[in-house]
């Protein structure tokens, strides 16, 4: 199976409904090489991502092997009535059915990353999660995904997952709030174990940062926007950021943020700007 490196930025496809295919293809044309989706019709149109991939490959923009495709398994309580599996089936069957449906939507025979959208309970990593994770590992072993991840997790979830002896995820994907040091404890947990931390809602969760004078100062010097400073910062602390922009100019700016210069002092300052 081809193994594209994990790209430096992920394009998020949530909440785009019938614009999913056009915006995802546009993101690929702008240079994004990582796409995040989910088999959760409530918030995503995974089949639209498949349409975009097909169009981008047919148009010579990318090959399938050049794109890092990430999707998710979502428990029934995170779904609406448009389920990609039989809710009465055991969880391991639901995972297999959801993956089969994802591969059909995405018109591919493998994804690069398969993520558990969120644990069954906010309180801790339970038996349902262990069963689901084991089923996801079987999908990986069968070659239907290269890598595995978990999303919307607390430190408690991760510690309990580890204590349960389960295989370590390659990715943790969380909403990243500056007021808790940009998810400092989870990022430290990930860094110690070689897990890649994926941060989403970097802009929408942190309006106070975007308006902060220190960010405005750096943005002014770099002839950039506050949003670009935040994305550049996220890279400096080894995060893999997601953007969900629908604006072509922002697509260009988000990718171009890699070129901004941030000193070590500025990285430390931003890291503790709000918490
Ligand atoms: N695991 C989960 O549970 C979960 C939950 C939520 C999201 N996600 C994933 O993360 C992705 C991103 O979600 P998100 O919450 O970060 O994004 P989002 O809600 O789509 O919001 C991004 C916002 O930032 C703005 N933006 C982006 N680049 C900008 C720039 N350069 N300058 C100014 N504004 C800019 C966008 O506005 P414009 O459109 O005008 O640019 C948009 O309002 C989702 O699509 C999804 O794939 C995962």
mmCIF file of N, CA and C in Angstrom, residues 6-15 34-40 43-44 68-74 112-119 125 133 136 147-155 157-158 161 168-177 182-187 189-191 194-202 205 238-244:
data_model
loop_
_atom_site.group_PDB
_atom_site.id
_atom_site.type_symbol
_atom_site.label_atom_id
_atom_site.label_comp_id
_atom_site.label_asym_id
_atom_site.label_seq_id
_atom_site.Cartn_x
_atom_site.Cartn_y
_atom_site.Cartn_z
ATOM 1 N N UNK A 6 2.691 11.943 6.384
ATOM 2 C CA UNK A 6 1.603 12.719 6.966
ATOM 3 C C UNK A 6 1.852 14.183 6.589
ATOM 4 N N UNK A 7 0.880 14.827 5.946
ATOM 5 C CA UNK A 7 1.114 16.210 5.502
ATOM 6 C C UNK A 7 1.133 17.184 6.679
ATOM 7 N N UNK A 8 1.522 18.424 6.402
ATOM 8 C CA UNK A 8 1.676 19.422 7.460
ATOM 9 C C UNK A 8 0.368 20.141 7.787
ATOM 10 N N UNK A 9 -0.651 19.925 6.992
ATOM 11 C CA UNK A 9 -1.929 20.608 7.181
ATOM 12 C C UNK A 9 -3.042 19.665 6.750
ATOM 13 N N UNK A 10 -4.169 19.688 7.444
ATOM 14 C CA UNK A 10 -5.314 18.899 7.001
ATOM 15 C C UNK A 10 -6.461 19.831 6.637
ATOM 16 N N UNK A 11 -7.098 19.520 5.520
ATOM 17 C CA UNK A 11 -8.294 20.269 5.133
ATOM 18 C C UNK A 11 -9.515 19.554 5.697
ATOM 19 N N UNK A 12 -10.275 20.269 6.526
ATOM 20 C CA UNK A 12 -11.448 19.681 7.186
ATOM 21 C C UNK A 12 -12.704 19.889 6.369
ATOM 22 N N UNK A 13 -13.521 18.845 6.265
ATOM 23 C CA UNK A 13 -14.662 18.875 5.356
ATOM 24 C C UNK A 13 -16.018 18.915 6.065
ATOM 25 N N UNK A 14 -16.016 19.189 7.357
ATOM 26 C CA UNK A 14 -17.288 19.229 8.095
ATOM 27 C C UNK A 14 -18.132 20.424 7.649
ATOM 28 N N UNK A 15 -19.446 20.274 7.784
ATOM 29 C CA UNK A 15 -20.422 21.369 7.626
ATOM 30 C C UNK A 15 -20.427 22.004 6.240
ATOM 31 N N UNK A 34 -3.817 16.695 2.627
ATOM 32 C CA UNK A 34 -4.438 15.921 3.698
ATOM 33 C C UNK A 34 -5.896 16.326 3.819
ATOM 34 N N UNK A 35 -6.782 15.334 3.862
ATOM 35 C CA UNK A 35 -8.223 15.605 3.932
ATOM 36 C C UNK A 35 -8.788 14.870 5.143
ATOM 37 N N UNK A 36 -9.570 15.590 5.943
ATOM 38 C CA UNK A 36 -10.229 14.987 7.099
ATOM 39 C C UNK A 36 -11.732 14.936 6.850
ATOM 40 N N UNK A 37 -12.319 13.744 7.035
ATOM 41 C CA UNK A 37 -13.767 13.614 6.906
ATOM 42 C C UNK A 37 -14.260 12.618 7.955
ATOM 43 N N UNK A 38 -15.505 12.207 7.861
ATOM 44 C CA UNK A 38 -16.062 11.213 8.785
ATOM 45 C C UNK A 38 -17.267 10.576 8.122
ATOM 46 N N UNK A 39 -17.531 9.314 8.487
ATOM 47 C CA UNK A 39 -18.738 8.657 7.981
ATOM 48 C C UNK A 39 -19.873 8.989 8.952
ATOM 49 N N UNK A 40 -20.174 10.267 9.004
ATOM 50 C CA UNK A 40 -21.184 10.815 9.920
ATOM 51 C C UNK A 40 -21.947 11.864 9.111
ATOM 52 N N UNK A 43 -22.803 15.679 10.027
ATOM 53 C CA UNK A 43 -21.894 16.817 9.888
ATOM 54 C C UNK A 43 -21.021 16.779 8.623
ATOM 55 N N UNK A 44 -20.964 15.629 7.967
ATOM 56 C CA UNK A 44 -20.042 15.477 6.824
ATOM 57 C C UNK A 44 -20.760 14.823 5.642
ATOM 58 N N UNK A 68 -3.346 12.203 1.702
ATOM 59 C CA UNK A 68 -3.558 11.560 3.002
ATOM 60 C C UNK A 68 -5.047 11.711 3.318
ATOM 61 N N UNK A 69 -5.749 10.578 3.323
ATOM 62 C CA UNK A 69 -7.196 10.604 3.527
ATOM 63 C C UNK A 69 -7.517 10.038 4.906
ATOM 64 N N UNK A 70 -8.178 10.845 5.690
ATOM 65 C CA UNK A 70 -8.531 10.419 7.052
ATOM 66 C C UNK A 70 -10.047 10.453 7.215
ATOM 67 N N UNK A 71 -10.602 9.353 7.736
ATOM 68 C CA UNK A 71 -12.029 9.369 8.058
ATOM 69 C C UNK A 71 -12.238 8.777 9.451
ATOM 70 N N UNK A 72 -13.506 8.716 9.872
ATOM 71 C CA UNK A 72 -13.774 8.352 11.271
ATOM 72 C C UNK A 72 -14.921 7.355 11.400
ATOM 73 N N UNK A 73 -14.852 6.597 12.498
ATOM 74 C CA UNK A 73 -15.990 5.782 12.933
ATOM 75 C C UNK A 73 -16.686 6.551 14.043
ATOM 76 N N UNK A 74 -18.001 6.722 13.889
ATOM 77 C CA UNK A 74 -18.787 7.507 14.847
ATOM 78 C C UNK A 74 -19.853 6.616 15.478
ATOM 79 N N UNK A 112 -5.809 6.474 4.830
ATOM 80 C CA UNK A 112 -4.504 6.641 5.465
ATOM 81 C C UNK A 112 -4.621 6.674 6.981
ATOM 82 N N UNK A 113 -5.759 7.158 7.464
ATOM 83 C CA UNK A 113 -5.969 7.212 8.907
ATOM 84 C C UNK A 113 -7.442 6.990 9.218
ATOM 85 N N UNK A 114 -7.677 6.175 10.251
ATOM 86 C CA UNK A 114 -9.046 5.868 10.682
ATOM 87 C C UNK A 114 -9.148 6.231 12.154
ATOM 88 N N UNK A 115 -10.093 7.131 12.445
ATOM 89 C CA UNK A 115 -10.131 7.748 13.778
ATOM 90 C C UNK A 115 -11.440 7.399 14.487
ATOM 91 N N UNK A 116 -11.340 7.046 15.748
ATOM 92 C CA UNK A 116 -12.533 6.892 16.591
ATOM 93 C C UNK A 116 -12.989 8.309 16.937
ATOM 94 N N UNK A 117 -14.178 8.673 16.465
ATOM 95 C CA UNK A 117 -14.630 10.078 16.520
ATOM 96 C C UNK A 117 -14.708 10.613 17.948
ATOM 97 N N UNK A 118 -15.030 9.716 18.870
ATOM 98 C CA UNK A 118 -15.058 10.107 20.281
ATOM 99 C C UNK A 118 -15.362 8.880 21.102
ATOM 100 N N UNK A 119 -14.843 8.781 22.321
ATOM 101 C CA UNK A 119 -15.142 7.618 23.151
ATOM 102 C C UNK A 119 -16.632 7.549 23.485
ATOM 103 N N UNK A 125 -12.387 5.690 29.287
ATOM 104 C CA UNK A 125 -12.245 4.700 28.212
ATOM 105 C C UNK A 125 -12.875 3.401 28.710
ATOM 106 N N UNK A 133 -11.994 -0.258 19.415
ATOM 107 C CA UNK A 133 -10.572 -0.071 19.062
ATOM 108 C C UNK A 133 -9.996 -1.375 18.516
ATOM 109 N N UNK A 136 -11.065 -1.712 15.056
ATOM 110 C CA UNK A 136 -10.324 -0.784 14.186
ATOM 111 C C UNK A 136 -8.927 -1.338 13.887
ATOM 112 N N UNK A 147 -3.151 3.860 9.377
ATOM 113 C CA UNK A 147 -2.907 4.345 10.734
ATOM 114 C C UNK A 147 -4.236 4.505 11.464
ATOM 115 N N UNK A 148 -4.141 4.605 12.799
ATOM 116 C CA UNK A 148 -5.349 4.734 13.626
ATOM 117 C C UNK A 148 -5.239 5.933 14.553
ATOM 118 N N UNK A 149 -6.391 6.499 14.900
ATOM 119 C CA UNK A 149 -6.378 7.629 15.821
ATOM 120 C C UNK A 149 -7.619 7.668 16.690
ATOM 121 N N UNK A 150 -7.570 8.547 17.685
ATOM 122 C CA UNK A 150 -8.732 8.792 18.553
ATOM 123 C C UNK A 150 -8.967 10.302 18.607
ATOM 124 N N UNK A 151 -10.227 10.675 18.829
ATOM 125 C CA UNK A 151 -10.575 12.092 18.835
ATOM 126 C C UNK A 151 -11.442 12.412 20.041
ATOM 127 N N UNK A 152 -11.442 13.694 20.394
ATOM 128 C CA UNK A 152 -12.265 14.182 21.510
ATOM 129 C C UNK A 152 -11.977 13.413 22.800
ATOM 130 N N UNK A 153 -10.707 13.311 23.123
ATOM 131 C CA UNK A 153 -10.296 12.543 24.298
ATOM 132 C C UNK A 153 -9.685 13.451 25.371
ATOM 133 N N UNK A 154 -9.892 13.022 26.620
ATOM 134 C CA UNK A 154 -9.252 13.676 27.769
ATOM 135 C C UNK A 154 -7.994 12.883 28.124
ATOM 136 N N UNK A 155 -7.216 13.450 29.040
ATOM 137 C CA UNK A 155 -6.040 12.719 29.510
ATOM 138 C C UNK A 155 -6.469 11.403 30.175
ATOM 139 N N UNK A 157 -9.058 9.537 29.428
ATOM 140 C CA UNK A 157 -9.303 8.542 28.376
ATOM 141 C C UNK A 157 -7.993 7.902 27.927
ATOM 142 N N UNK A 158 -7.004 8.751 27.664
ATOM 143 C CA UNK A 158 -5.741 8.245 27.108
ATOM 144 C C UNK A 158 -5.002 7.371 28.109
ATOM 145 N N UNK A 161 -6.894 4.109 28.348
ATOM 146 C CA UNK A 161 -6.670 3.339 27.121
ATOM 147 C C UNK A 161 -5.315 2.643 27.206
ATOM 148 N N UNK A 168 -1.355 1.770 20.988
ATOM 149 C CA UNK A 168 -1.303 3.231 21.014
ATOM 150 C C UNK A 168 -1.810 3.820 19.691
ATOM 151 N N UNK A 169 -2.571 4.926 19.743
ATOM 152 C CA UNK A 169 -2.968 5.559 18.479
ATOM 153 C C UNK A 169 -1.787 6.281 17.834
ATOM 154 N N UNK A 170 -1.858 6.453 16.520
ATOM 155 C CA UNK A 170 -0.857 7.284 15.834
ATOM 156 C C UNK A 170 -1.237 8.753 15.954
ATOM 157 N N UNK A 171 -2.558 9.016 16.110
ATOM 158 C CA UNK A 171 -3.063 10.398 16.164
ATOM 159 C C UNK A 171 -4.025 10.598 17.319
ATOM 160 N N UNK A 172 -3.968 11.805 17.877
ATOM 161 C CA UNK A 172 -5.035 12.302 18.748
ATOM 162 C C UNK A 172 -5.548 13.567 18.082
ATOM 163 N N UNK A 173 -6.871 13.639 17.863
ATOM 164 C CA UNK A 173 -7.451 14.841 17.245
ATOM 165 C C UNK A 173 -8.393 15.499 18.239
ATOM 166 N N UNK A 174 -8.062 16.706 18.672
ATOM 167 C CA UNK A 174 -8.864 17.409 19.678
ATOM 168 C C UNK A 174 -9.141 18.845 19.298
ATOM 169 N N UNK A 175 -10.253 19.358 19.864
ATOM 170 C CA UNK A 175 -10.508 20.803 19.771
ATOM 171 C C UNK A 175 -9.474 21.485 20.663
ATOM 172 N N UNK A 176 -8.828 22.501 20.116
ATOM 173 C CA UNK A 176 -7.647 23.033 20.793
ATOM 174 C C UNK A 176 -7.907 24.442 21.350
ATOM 175 N N UNK A 177 -8.083 24.491 22.660
ATOM 176 C CA UNK A 177 -8.370 25.758 23.341
ATOM 177 C C UNK A 177 -7.087 26.370 23.890
ATOM 178 N N UNK A 182 -3.436 25.535 24.963
ATOM 179 C CA UNK A 182 -3.570 24.830 23.678
ATOM 180 C C UNK A 182 -3.506 23.319 23.921
ATOM 181 N N UNK A 183 -4.341 22.863 24.879
ATOM 182 C CA UNK A 183 -4.429 21.416 25.198
ATOM 183 C C UNK A 183 -3.067 20.871 25.665
ATOM 184 N N UNK A 184 -2.418 21.656 26.504
ATOM 185 C CA UNK A 184 -1.031 21.376 26.911
ATOM 186 C C UNK A 184 -0.817 19.946 27.439
ATOM 187 N N UNK A 185 -1.700 19.484 28.329
ATOM 188 C CA UNK A 185 -1.446 18.170 28.951
ATOM 189 C C UNK A 185 -1.550 17.031 27.926
ATOM 190 N N UNK A 186 -2.528 17.164 27.048
ATOM 191 C CA UNK A 186 -2.689 16.105 26.022
ATOM 192 C C UNK A 186 -1.510 16.166 25.039
ATOM 193 N N UNK A 187 -1.109 17.377 24.699
ATOM 194 C CA UNK A 187 0.023 17.501 23.769
ATOM 195 C C UNK A 187 1.291 16.907 24.383
ATOM 196 N N UNK A 189 1.395 14.499 26.651
ATOM 197 C CA UNK A 189 1.193 13.044 26.628
ATOM 198 C C UNK A 189 1.567 12.500 25.244
ATOM 199 N N UNK A 190 1.082 13.183 24.212
ATOM 200 C CA UNK A 190 1.338 12.729 22.838
ATOM 201 C C UNK A 190 2.837 12.823 22.510
ATOM 202 N N UNK A 191 3.449 13.946 22.885
ATOM 203 C CA UNK A 191 4.867 14.151 22.550
ATOM 204 C C UNK A 191 5.736 13.065 23.174
ATOM 205 N N UNK A 194 5.284 9.849 20.965
ATOM 206 C CA UNK A 194 5.395 9.873 19.501
ATOM 207 C C UNK A 194 4.057 9.873 18.794
ATOM 208 N N UNK A 195 3.012 10.328 19.503
ATOM 209 C CA UNK A 195 1.673 10.429 18.886
ATOM 210 C C UNK A 195 1.556 11.820 18.264
ATOM 211 N N UNK A 196 1.028 11.890 17.046
ATOM 212 C CA UNK A 196 0.844 13.200 16.399
ATOM 213 C C UNK A 196 -0.465 13.816 16.896
ATOM 214 N N UNK A 197 -0.362 15.034 17.426
ATOM 215 C CA UNK A 197 -1.538 15.756 17.913
ATOM 216 C C UNK A 197 -2.131 16.579 16.780
ATOM 217 N N UNK A 198 -3.392 16.325 16.452
ATOM 218 C CA UNK A 198 -4.107 17.112 15.434
ATOM 219 C C UNK A 198 -5.030 18.098 16.149
ATOM 220 N N UNK A 199 -4.882 19.382 15.849
ATOM 221 C CA UNK A 199 -5.699 20.400 16.509
ATOM 222 C C UNK A 199 -6.745 20.967 15.575
ATOM 223 N N UNK A 200 -8.018 20.953 16.029
ATOM 224 C CA UNK A 200 -9.056 21.613 15.222
ATOM 225 C C UNK A 200 -9.688 22.757 16.008
ATOM 226 N N UNK A 201 -10.430 23.591 15.292
ATOM 227 C CA UNK A 201 -11.045 24.817 15.848
ATOM 228 C C UNK A 201 -9.997 25.757 16.415
ATOM 229 N N UNK A 202 -8.815 25.740 15.826
ATOM 230 C CA UNK A 202 -7.728 26.610 16.313
ATOM 231 C C UNK A 202 -8.135 28.081 16.240
ATOM 232 N N UNK A 205 -12.182 28.430 18.249
ATOM 233 C CA UNK A 205 -12.182 28.214 19.710
ATOM 234 C C UNK A 205 -11.391 29.295 20.440
ATOM 235 N N UNK A 238 4.631 21.508 17.082
ATOM 236 C CA UNK A 238 4.488 20.143 16.555
ATOM 237 C C UNK A 238 3.060 19.639 16.424
ATOM 238 N N UNK A 239 2.161 20.576 16.241
ATOM 239 C CA UNK A 239 0.779 20.184 16.018
ATOM 240 C C UNK A 239 0.550 19.962 14.528
ATOM 241 N N UNK A 240 -0.416 19.122 14.207
ATOM 242 C CA UNK A 240 -0.899 19.008 12.831
ATOM 243 C C UNK A 240 -2.243 19.732 12.799
ATOM 244 N N UNK A 241 -2.286 20.948 12.229
ATOM 245 C CA UNK A 241 -3.524 21.734 12.281
ATOM 246 C C UNK A 241 -4.536 21.329 11.218
ATOM 247 N N UNK A 242 -5.806 21.593 11.529
ATOM 248 C CA UNK A 242 -6.881 21.453 10.544
ATOM 249 C C UNK A 242 -7.449 22.834 10.282
ATOM 250 N N UNK A 243 -7.847 23.058 9.055
ATOM 251 C CA UNK A 243 -8.619 24.262 8.742
ATOM 252 C C UNK A 243 -9.876 23.832 8.011
ATOM 253 N N UNK A 244 -10.948 24.526 8.306
ATOM 254 C CA UNK A 244 -12.194 24.182 7.625
ATOM 255 C C UNK A 244 -12.647 25.292 6.702
#
